[in-house]
Short mmCIF file of C-alpha atoms in Angstrom, two decimals:
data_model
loop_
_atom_site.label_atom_id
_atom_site.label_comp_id
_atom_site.label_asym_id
_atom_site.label_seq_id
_atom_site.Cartn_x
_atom_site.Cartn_y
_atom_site.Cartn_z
CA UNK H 29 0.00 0.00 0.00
CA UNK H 30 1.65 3.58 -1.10
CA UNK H 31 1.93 6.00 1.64
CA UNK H 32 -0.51 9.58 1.52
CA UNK H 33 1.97 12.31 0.85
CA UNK H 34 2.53 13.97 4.61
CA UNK H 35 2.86 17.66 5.26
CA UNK H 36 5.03 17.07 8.19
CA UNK H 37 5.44 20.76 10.71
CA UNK H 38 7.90 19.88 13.31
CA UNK H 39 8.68 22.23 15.89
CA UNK H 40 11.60 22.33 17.85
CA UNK H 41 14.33 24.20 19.47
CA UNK H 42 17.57 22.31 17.60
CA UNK H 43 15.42 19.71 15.51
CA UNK H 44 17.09 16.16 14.83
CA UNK H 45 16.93 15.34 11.38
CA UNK H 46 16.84 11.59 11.94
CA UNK H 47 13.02 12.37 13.17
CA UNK H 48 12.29 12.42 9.68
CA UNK H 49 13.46 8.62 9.45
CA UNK H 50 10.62 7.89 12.07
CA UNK H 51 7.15 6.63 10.59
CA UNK H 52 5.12 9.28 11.17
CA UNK H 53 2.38 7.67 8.67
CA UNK H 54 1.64 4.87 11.14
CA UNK H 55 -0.70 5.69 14.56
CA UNK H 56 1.77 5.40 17.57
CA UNK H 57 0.36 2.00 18.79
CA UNK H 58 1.08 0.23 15.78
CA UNK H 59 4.44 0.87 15.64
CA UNK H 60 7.08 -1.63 15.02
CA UNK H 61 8.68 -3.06 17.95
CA UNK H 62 12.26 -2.50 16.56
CA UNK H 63 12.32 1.13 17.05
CA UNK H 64 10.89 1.23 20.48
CA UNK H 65 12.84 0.65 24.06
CA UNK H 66 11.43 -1.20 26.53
CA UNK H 67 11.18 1.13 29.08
CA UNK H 68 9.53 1.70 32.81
CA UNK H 69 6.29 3.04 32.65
CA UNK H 70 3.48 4.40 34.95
CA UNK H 71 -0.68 4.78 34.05
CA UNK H 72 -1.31 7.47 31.20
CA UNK H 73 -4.06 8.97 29.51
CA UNK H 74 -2.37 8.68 26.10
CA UNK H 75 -0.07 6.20 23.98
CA UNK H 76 3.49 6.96 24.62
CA UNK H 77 6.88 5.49 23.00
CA UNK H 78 10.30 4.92 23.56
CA UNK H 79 12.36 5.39 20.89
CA UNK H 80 16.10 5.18 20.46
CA UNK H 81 17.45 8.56 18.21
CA UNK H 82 20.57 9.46 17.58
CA UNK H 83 22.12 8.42 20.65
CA UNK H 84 19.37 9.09 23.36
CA UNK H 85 16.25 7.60 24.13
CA UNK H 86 13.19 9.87 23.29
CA UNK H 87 9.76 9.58 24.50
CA UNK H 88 6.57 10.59 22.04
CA UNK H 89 2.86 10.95 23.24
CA UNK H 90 0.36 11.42 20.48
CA UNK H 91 -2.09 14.23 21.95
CA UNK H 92 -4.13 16.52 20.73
CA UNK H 93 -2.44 19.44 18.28
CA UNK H 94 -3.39 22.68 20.78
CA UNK H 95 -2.52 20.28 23.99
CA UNK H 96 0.70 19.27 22.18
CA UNK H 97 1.69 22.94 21.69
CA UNK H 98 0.81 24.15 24.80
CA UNK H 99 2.82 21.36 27.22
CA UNK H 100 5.80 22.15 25.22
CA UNK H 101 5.16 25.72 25.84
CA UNK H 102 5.30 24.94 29.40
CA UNK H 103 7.99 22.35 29.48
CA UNK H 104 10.26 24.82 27.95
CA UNK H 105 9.19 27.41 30.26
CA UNK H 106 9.75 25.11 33.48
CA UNK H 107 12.93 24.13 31.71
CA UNK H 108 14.55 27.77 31.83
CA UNK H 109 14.23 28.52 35.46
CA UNK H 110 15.71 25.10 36.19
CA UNK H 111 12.54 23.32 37.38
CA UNK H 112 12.94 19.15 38.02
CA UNK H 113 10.86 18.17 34.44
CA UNK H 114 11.15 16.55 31.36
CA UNK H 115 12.81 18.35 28.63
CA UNK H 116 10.75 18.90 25.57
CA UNK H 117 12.41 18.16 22.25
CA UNK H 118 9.58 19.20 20.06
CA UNK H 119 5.77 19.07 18.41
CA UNK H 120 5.00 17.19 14.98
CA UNK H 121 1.93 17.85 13.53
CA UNK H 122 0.47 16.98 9.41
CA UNK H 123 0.91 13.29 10.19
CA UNK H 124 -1.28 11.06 7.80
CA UNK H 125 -1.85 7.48 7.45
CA UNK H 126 -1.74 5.71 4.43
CA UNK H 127 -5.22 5.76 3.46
CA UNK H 128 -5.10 9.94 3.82
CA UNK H 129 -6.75 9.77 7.26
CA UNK H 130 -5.56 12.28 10.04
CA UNK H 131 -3.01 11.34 12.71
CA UNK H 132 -3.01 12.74 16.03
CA UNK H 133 0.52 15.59 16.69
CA UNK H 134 3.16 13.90 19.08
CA UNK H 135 4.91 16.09 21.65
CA UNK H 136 8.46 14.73 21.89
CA UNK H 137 10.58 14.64 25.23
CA UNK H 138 13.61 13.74 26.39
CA UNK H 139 13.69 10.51 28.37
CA UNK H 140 15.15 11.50 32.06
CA UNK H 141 18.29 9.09 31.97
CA UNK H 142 17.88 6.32 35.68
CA UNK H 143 14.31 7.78 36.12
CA UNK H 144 11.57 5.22 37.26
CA UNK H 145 8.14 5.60 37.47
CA UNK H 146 6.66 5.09 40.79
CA UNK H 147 5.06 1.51 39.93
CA UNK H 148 8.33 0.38 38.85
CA UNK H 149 10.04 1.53 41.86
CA UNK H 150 7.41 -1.05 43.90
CA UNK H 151 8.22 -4.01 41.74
CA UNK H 152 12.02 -4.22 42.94
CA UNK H 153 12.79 -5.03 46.75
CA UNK H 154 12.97 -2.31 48.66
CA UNK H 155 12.55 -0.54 52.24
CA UNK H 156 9.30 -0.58 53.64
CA UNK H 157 9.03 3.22 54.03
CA UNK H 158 9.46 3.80 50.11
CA UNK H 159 6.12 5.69 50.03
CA UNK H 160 6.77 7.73 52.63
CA UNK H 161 9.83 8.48 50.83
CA UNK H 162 8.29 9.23 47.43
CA UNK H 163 5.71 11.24 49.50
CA UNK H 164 8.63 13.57 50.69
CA UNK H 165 10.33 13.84 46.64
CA UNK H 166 6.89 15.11 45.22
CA UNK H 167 6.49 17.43 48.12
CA UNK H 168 9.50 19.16 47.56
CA UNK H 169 8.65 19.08 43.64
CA UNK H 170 5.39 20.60 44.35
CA UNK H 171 6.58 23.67 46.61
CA UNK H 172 8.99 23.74 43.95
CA UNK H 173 7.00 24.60 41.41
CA UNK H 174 4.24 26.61 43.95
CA UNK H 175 7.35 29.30 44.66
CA UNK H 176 7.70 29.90 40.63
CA UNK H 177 4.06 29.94 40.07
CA UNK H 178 2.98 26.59 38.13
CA UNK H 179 -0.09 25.49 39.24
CA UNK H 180 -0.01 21.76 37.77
CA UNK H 181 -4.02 20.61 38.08
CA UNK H 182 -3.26 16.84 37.95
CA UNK H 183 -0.72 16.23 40.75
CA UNK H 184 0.02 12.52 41.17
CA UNK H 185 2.69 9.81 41.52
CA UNK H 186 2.05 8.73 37.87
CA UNK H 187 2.23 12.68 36.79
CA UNK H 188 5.80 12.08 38.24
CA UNK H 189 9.23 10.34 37.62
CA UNK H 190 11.82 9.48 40.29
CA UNK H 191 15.13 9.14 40.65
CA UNK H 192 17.56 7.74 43.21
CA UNK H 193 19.24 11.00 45.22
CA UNK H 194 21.08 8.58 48.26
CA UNK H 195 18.75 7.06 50.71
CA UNK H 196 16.04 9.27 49.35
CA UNK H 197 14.18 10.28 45.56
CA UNK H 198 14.23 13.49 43.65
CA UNK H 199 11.09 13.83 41.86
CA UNK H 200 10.66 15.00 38.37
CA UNK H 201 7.15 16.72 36.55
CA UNK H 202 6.74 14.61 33.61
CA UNK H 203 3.23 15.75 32.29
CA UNK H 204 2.21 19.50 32.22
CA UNK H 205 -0.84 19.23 30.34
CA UNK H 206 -2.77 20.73 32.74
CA UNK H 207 -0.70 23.09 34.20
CA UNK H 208 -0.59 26.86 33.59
CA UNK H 209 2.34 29.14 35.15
CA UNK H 210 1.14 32.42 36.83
CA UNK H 211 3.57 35.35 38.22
CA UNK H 212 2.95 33.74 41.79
CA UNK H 213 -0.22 31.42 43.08
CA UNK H 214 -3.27 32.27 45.51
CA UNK H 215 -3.40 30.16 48.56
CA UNK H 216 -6.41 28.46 46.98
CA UNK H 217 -4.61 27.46 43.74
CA UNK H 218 -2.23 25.99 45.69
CA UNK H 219 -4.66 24.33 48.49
CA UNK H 220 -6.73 23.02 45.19
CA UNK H 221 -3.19 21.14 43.76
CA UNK H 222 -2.37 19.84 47.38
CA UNK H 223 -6.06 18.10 47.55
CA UNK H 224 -6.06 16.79 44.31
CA UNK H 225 -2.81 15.18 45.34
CA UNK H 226 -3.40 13.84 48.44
CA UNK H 227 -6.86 11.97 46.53
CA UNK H 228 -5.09 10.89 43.93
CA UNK H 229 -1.87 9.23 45.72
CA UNK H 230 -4.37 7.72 47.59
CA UNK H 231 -6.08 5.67 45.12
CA UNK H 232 -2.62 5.17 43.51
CA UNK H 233 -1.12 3.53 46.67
CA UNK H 234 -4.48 1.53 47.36
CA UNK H 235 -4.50 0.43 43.34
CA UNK H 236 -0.92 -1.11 44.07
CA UNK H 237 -1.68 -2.97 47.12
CA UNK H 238 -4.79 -4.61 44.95
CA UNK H 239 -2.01 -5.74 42.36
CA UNK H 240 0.31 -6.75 45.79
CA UNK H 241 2.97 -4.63 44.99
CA UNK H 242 2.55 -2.54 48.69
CA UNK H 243 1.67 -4.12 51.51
CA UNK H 244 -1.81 -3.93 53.00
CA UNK H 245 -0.69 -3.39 56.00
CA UNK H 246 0.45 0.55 55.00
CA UNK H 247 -2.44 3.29 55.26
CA UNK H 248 -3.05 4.66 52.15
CA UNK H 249 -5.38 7.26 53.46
CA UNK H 250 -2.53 8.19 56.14
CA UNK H 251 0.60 8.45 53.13
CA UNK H 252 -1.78 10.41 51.41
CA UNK H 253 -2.42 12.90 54.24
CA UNK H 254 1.71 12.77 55.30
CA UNK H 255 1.93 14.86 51.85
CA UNK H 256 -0.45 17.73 52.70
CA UNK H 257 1.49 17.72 56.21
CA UNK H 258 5.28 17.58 54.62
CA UNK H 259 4.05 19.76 52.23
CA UNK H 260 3.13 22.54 54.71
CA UNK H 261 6.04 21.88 56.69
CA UNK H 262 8.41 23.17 54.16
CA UNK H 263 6.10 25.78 52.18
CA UNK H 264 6.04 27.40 56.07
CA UNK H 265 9.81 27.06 56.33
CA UNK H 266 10.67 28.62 53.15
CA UNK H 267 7.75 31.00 53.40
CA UNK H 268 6.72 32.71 56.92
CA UNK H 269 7.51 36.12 58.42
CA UNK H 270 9.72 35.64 61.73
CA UNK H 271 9.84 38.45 64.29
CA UNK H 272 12.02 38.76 67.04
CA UNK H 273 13.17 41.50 69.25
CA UNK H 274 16.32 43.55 67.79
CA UNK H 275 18.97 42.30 70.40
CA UNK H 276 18.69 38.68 68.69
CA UNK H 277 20.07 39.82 64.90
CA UNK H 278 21.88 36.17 64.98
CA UNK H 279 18.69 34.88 64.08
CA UNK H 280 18.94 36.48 60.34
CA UNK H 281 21.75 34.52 59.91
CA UNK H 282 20.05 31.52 61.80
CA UNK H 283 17.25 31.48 59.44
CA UNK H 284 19.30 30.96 55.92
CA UNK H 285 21.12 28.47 57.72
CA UNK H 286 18.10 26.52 58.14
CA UNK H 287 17.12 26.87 54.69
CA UNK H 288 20.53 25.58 53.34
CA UNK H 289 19.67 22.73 55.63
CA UNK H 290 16.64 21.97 53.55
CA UNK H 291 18.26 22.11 50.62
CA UNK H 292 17.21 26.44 49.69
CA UNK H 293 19.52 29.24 49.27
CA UNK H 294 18.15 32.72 49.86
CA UNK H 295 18.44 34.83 47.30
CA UNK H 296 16.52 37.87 48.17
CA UNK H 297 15.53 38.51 52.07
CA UNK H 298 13.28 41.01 53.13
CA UNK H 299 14.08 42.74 56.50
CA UNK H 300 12.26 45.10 58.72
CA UNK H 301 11.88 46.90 61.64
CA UNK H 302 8.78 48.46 63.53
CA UNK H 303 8.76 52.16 64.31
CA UNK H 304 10.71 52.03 67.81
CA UNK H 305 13.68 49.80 66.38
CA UNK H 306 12.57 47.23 68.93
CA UNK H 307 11.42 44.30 66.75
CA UNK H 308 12.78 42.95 63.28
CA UNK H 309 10.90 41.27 60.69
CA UNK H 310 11.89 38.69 58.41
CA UNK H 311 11.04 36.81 55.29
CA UNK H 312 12.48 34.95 52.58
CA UNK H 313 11.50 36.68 49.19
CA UNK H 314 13.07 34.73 46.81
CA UNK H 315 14.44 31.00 47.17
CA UNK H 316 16.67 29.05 44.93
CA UNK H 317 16.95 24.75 45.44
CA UNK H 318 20.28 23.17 44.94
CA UNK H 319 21.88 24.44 48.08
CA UNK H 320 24.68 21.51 48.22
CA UNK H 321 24.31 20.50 44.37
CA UNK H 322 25.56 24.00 43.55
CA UNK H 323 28.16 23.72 45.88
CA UNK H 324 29.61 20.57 44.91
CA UNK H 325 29.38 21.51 41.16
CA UNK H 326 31.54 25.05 42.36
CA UNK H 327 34.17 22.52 43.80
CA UNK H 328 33.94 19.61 42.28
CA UNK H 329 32.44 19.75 38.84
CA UNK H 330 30.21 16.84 39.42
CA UNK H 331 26.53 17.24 38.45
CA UNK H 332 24.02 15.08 41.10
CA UNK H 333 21.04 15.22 42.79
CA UNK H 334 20.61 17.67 46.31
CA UNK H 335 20.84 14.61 48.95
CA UNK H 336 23.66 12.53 46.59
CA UNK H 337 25.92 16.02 46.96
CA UNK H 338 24.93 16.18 50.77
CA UNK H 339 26.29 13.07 51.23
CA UNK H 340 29.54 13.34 48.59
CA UNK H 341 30.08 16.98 50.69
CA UNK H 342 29.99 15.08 54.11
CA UNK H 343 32.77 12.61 52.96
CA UNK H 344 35.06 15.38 51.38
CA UNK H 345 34.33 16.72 54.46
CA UNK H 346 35.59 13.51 56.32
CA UNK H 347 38.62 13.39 53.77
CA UNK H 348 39.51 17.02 54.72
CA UNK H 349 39.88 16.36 58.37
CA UNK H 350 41.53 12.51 57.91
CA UNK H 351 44.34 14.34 55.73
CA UNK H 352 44.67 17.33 58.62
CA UNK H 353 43.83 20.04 55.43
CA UNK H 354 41.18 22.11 57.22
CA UNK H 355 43.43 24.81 56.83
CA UNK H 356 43.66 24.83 52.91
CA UNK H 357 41.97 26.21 50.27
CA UNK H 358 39.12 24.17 49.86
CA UNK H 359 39.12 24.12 46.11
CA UNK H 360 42.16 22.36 45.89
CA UNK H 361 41.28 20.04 48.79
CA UNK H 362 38.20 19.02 46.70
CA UNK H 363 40.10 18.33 43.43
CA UNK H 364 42.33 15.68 45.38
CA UNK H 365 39.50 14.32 46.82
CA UNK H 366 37.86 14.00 43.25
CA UNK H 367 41.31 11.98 41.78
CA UNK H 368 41.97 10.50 44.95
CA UNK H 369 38.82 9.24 46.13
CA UNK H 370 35.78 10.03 43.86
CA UNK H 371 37.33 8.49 40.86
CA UNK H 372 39.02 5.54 41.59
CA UNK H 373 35.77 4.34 43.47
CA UNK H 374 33.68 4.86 40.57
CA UNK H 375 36.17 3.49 38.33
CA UNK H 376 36.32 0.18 40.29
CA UNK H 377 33.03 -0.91 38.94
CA UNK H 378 33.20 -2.51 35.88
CA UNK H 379 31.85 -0.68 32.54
CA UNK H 380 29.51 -3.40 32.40
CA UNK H 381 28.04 -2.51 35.44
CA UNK H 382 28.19 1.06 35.60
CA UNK H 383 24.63 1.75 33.79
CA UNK H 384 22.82 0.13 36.89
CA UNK H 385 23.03 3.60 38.77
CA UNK H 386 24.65 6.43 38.23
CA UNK H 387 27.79 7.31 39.72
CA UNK H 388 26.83 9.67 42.60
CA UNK H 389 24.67 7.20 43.86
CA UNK H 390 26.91 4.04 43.05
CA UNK H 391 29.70 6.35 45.90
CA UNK H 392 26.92 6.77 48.40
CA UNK H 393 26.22 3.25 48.51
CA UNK H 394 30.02 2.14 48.18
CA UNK H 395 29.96 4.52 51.52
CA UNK H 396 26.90 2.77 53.19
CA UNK H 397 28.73 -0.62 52.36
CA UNK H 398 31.88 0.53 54.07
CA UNK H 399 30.42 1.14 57.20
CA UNK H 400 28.74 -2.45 57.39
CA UNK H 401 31.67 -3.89 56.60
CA UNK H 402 33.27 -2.08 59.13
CA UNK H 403 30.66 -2.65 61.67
CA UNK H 404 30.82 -6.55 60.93
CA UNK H 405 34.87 -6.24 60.38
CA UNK H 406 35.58 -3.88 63.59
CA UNK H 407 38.24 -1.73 61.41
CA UNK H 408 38.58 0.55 59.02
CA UNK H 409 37.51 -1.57 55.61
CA UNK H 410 39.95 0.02 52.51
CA UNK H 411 37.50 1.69 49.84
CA UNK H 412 39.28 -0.44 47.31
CA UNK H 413 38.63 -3.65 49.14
CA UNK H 414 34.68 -2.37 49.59
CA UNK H 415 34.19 -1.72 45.88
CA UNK H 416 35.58 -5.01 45.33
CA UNK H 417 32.93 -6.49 47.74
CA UNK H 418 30.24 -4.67 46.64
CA UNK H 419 31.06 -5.40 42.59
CA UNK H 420 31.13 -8.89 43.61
CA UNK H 421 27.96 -8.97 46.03
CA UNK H 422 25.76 -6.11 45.56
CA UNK H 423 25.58 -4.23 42.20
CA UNK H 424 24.80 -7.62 39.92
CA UNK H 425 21.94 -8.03 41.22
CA UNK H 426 20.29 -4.43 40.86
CA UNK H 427 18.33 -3.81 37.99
CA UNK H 428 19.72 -1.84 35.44
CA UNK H 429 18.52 1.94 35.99
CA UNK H 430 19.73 3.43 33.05
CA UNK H 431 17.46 1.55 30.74
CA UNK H 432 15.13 -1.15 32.94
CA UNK H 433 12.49 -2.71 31.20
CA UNK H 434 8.98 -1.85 33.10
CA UNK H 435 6.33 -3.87 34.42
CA UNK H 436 2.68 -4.44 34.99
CA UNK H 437 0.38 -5.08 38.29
CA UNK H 438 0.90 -8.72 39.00
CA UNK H 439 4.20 -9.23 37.34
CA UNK H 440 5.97 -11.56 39.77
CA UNK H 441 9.44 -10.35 41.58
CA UNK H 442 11.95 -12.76 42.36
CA UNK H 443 14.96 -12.59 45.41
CA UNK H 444 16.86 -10.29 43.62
CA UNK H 445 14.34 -7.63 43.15
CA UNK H 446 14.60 -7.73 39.47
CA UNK H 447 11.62 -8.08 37.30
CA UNK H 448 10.52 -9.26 34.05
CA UNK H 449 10.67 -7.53 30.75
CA UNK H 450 7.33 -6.42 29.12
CA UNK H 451 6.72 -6.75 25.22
CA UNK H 452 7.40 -3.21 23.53
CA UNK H 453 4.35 -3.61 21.97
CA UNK H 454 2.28 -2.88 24.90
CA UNK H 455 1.06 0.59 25.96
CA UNK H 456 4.12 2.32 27.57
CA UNK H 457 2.61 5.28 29.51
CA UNK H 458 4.24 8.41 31.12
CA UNK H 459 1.20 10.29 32.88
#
C-alpha cells in the first residue's frame, strides 16, 4: 500500500533530522517493535513510545495538536528557570496514514536518563518506608513549582518520575498538560493542587496494594495525608515572616542556615523593623533549590542530585579532616579528593556494570557498604577492598537503571528484586 503524501510541521528548538526517518504515517500503537525501548512506565491517559534517536532515548505521546503545543510551551518554560521536568524536544503535527486519514501531533521529550516511574520503583525489593519516601520527593517538587508559580491541576505519583538521590528520591514533573504558570499562586490554587494530590496518591497507593505490589498493611489514606502535612512543613519554612526583638540579629543569619539545611539558598531577604527599632521582621523573598548540588558543582564539577551532593560533601568533608587540610583552600582540597577518592571508586566498577546507577549514587552506597563492613569487620575496611565487595555482592543483582524494562500489576518479583521484561508492543505510559 503507497503512503498519503505527509505535510510534516515539526517544531523544535535544535530539531534532529533523523526524526524524519521515524514513521510518522503509522498511529503510535502500531508501531514496530524494533524502534521502540522497553522502558519503565506508569498509568497514562495517552499512547506513549520509547524510541532510540541518535544516541538518546526519546519519548513521544500522540495528543491533541493545541494540547501538544501548549505542554511544550510549558515544558520549555519550566525548563529555563531550572525546574525538576522533562525536557521537551519538540511538536509534529500533518501526520497522515496511508489511506489519507488524520493522525493525532506527538509532543516529543527527552527521556530522564535512571528515572523510574513510581510503579516500577514497587516491583524491585525495597525498604518498607518507600512511600513515605516518594511522598517527601513530590512534596519538595510541588513547593517547587508553587514558589515559581505553576499550578499543575493533575498532581500525582504517575504525573511524576523518580530518581535515586542517596537514601532518598528526587522527583521530576513529567506531564504538564494541565498546568498553567502564573507570576505567583493564591493560597487556593495551591490548596486546590495539594487536595487533588493527596486523593489521587491515595487511590494510587491503594491500586498497588490490589495488584500486591505494597503491603496492606500501610495506610493509604494516612501516606496520602503525610503529603499535605510535609508539604506545609516546608512551604512554612521557606515561606513565613519571623519576628524577634532587635537584640537577637543572629537569628537572620540563623534562618538561611536553616534553609541551606533543607536544601534552599536565599536569594533575596526582606528585612524590617517596627517604628521604635525594637522588633525585626523577616522573610524569605526569593528562594533558589540546589543548596549543596551547587556547591559541589563550584568545587567539584560533578553534576548530582541535592541529597547525593549532601552526602559526597559530608565525605570530602571527612577526607579534609583525615588528611589534617582544614586549613587549605578548599578548592584544591576538593580536586584531590575528586582523583583520589571520587574516581578511583567509581572506576572500580566494571563498565559493564556502571549503567545500573549512576555514579553519585553508586559512591553513596560504596559509603553505606563501608560502614557495614566495618561494623561486621571492627576496622577501618579500605575503599578499594569495599568496591571489590560490593562489585562482587551487591551491584549484579540491581536492575539496570539506566534503561530497565517496566512492568505491569501482577508481574511476579523474584529474590533479587529484578523483574521481568514487558513486550514493547504494549502501551508504555508516562502520565
Amino acid at each position: 500500500m503507497s503512503v498519503a503524501p505527509q505535510s510534516l510541521q515539526i517544531t523544535a528548538a535544535s530539531p534532529d533530522p533523523a526524526l524524519l526517518d521515524l514513521p510518522w504515517h503509522i498511529a503510535l500503537e502500531d508501531w514496530p517493535a524494533d524502534l521502540l525501548a522497553a522502558l519503565p512506565r506508569g498509568i497514562s491517559r495517552h499512547i506513549v513510545r520509547f524510541v532510540r534517536l541518535s544516541g538518546r532515548v526519546i519519548a513521544i505521546k500522540e495528543i491533541g495538536e493545541t494540547v501538544a503545543y501548549r505542554e511544550y510551551e510549558l515544558l520549555r518554560q519550566l525548563d529555563r528557570i531550572d525546574v525538576p521536568s522533562v525536557t521537551p524536544l519538540g511538536v509534529i503535527t500533518g501526520r497522515r496514514a496511508p489511506d489519507g486519514e488524520p493522525l493525532e501531533a506527538v509532543l516529543i521529550t527527552e527521556h530522564l536518563p535512571y528515572s523510574l516511574p513510581y510503579r516500577a520503583l514497587f516491583s524491585q525489593t525495597l525498604r518498607p518506608d518507600t512511600a513515605t519516601r516518594l511522598i517527601d520527593a513530590l512534596a519538595v517538587l510541588l513547593v517547587r513549582l508553587h514558589l515559581v508559580g505553576f499550578y499543575w491541576g493533575d498532581v500525582s505519583l504517575s504525573n511524576t518520575l523518580f530518581r535515586r538521590d542517596a537514601g532518598a528520591f528526587a522527583a521530576y514533573l513529567v506531564d504538564a498538560e494541565t498546568g498553567d504558570l502564573h507570576d505567583t499562586l493564591t493560597e487556593g490554587q495551591r490548596c486546590y493542587d495539594l487536595e487533588v494530590a493527596r486523593v489521587n496518591i491515595i487511590g494510587e497507593l491503594m491500586d498497588l496494594q490490589a495488584g500486591e505490589f505494597l503491603d496492606e498493611s500501610e495506610d493509604a489514606v494516612a501516606i496520602g495525608d503525610a503529603l499535605v502535612e510535609r508539604y506545609g512543613e516546608l512551604w512554612r519554612a521557606l515561606t513565613e515572616v519571623e519576628s524577634f526583638s532587635f537584640t537577637e540579629r543572629w537569628r537572620v543569619q540563623d534562618r538561611v542556615d536553616r534553609l541551606n539545611d533543607l536544601g534552599f539558598d536565599v536569594d533575596e531577604l526582606a528585612i524590617t523593623t517596627d517604628l521604635d527599632g525594637t522588633t525585626v521582621r523577616i522573610q524569605p523573598k526569593v528562594v533558589d533549590a540546589g543548596h549543596h548540588s551547587r556547591r559541589l558543582m563550584r568545587l567539584t564539577g560533578l553534576d548530582v542530585q541535592e541529597n547525593q551532593a549532601r552526602r559526597l560533601l559530608n565525605d570530602l568533608d571527612e577526607y579534609r579532616a583525615a588528611t589534617d587540610r582544614q586549613r587549605e583552600d578548599e578548592a584544591f582540597v576538593a580536586h584531590d579528593w575528586v582523583t583520589e577518592i571520587f574516581e578511583p571508586a567509581v572506576r572500580g566498577v566494571p563498565r559493564t556494570l556502571r549503567g545500573k546507577l549512576e555514579p553519585a549514587q553508586i559512591y553513596h552506597e560504596l559509603l553505606d557498604h563501608r560502614w557495614y563492613m566495618s561494623q561486621n569487620q571492627h576496622r577501618d575496611v579500605p575503599m578499594e577492598e569495599v568496591t571489590a565487595d560490593y562489585v562482587r555482592h551487591i551491584l549484579p543483582g540491581r536492575p539496570d537503571e539506566k534503561a530497565v524494562l517496566g512492568v505491569q500489576p501482577g508481574d511476579l518479583r523474584d529474590e533479587t528484586g529484578t523483574f521481568p521484561a514487558i513486550h514493547p508492543d504494549d502501551d508504555i505510559i508516562l502520565g
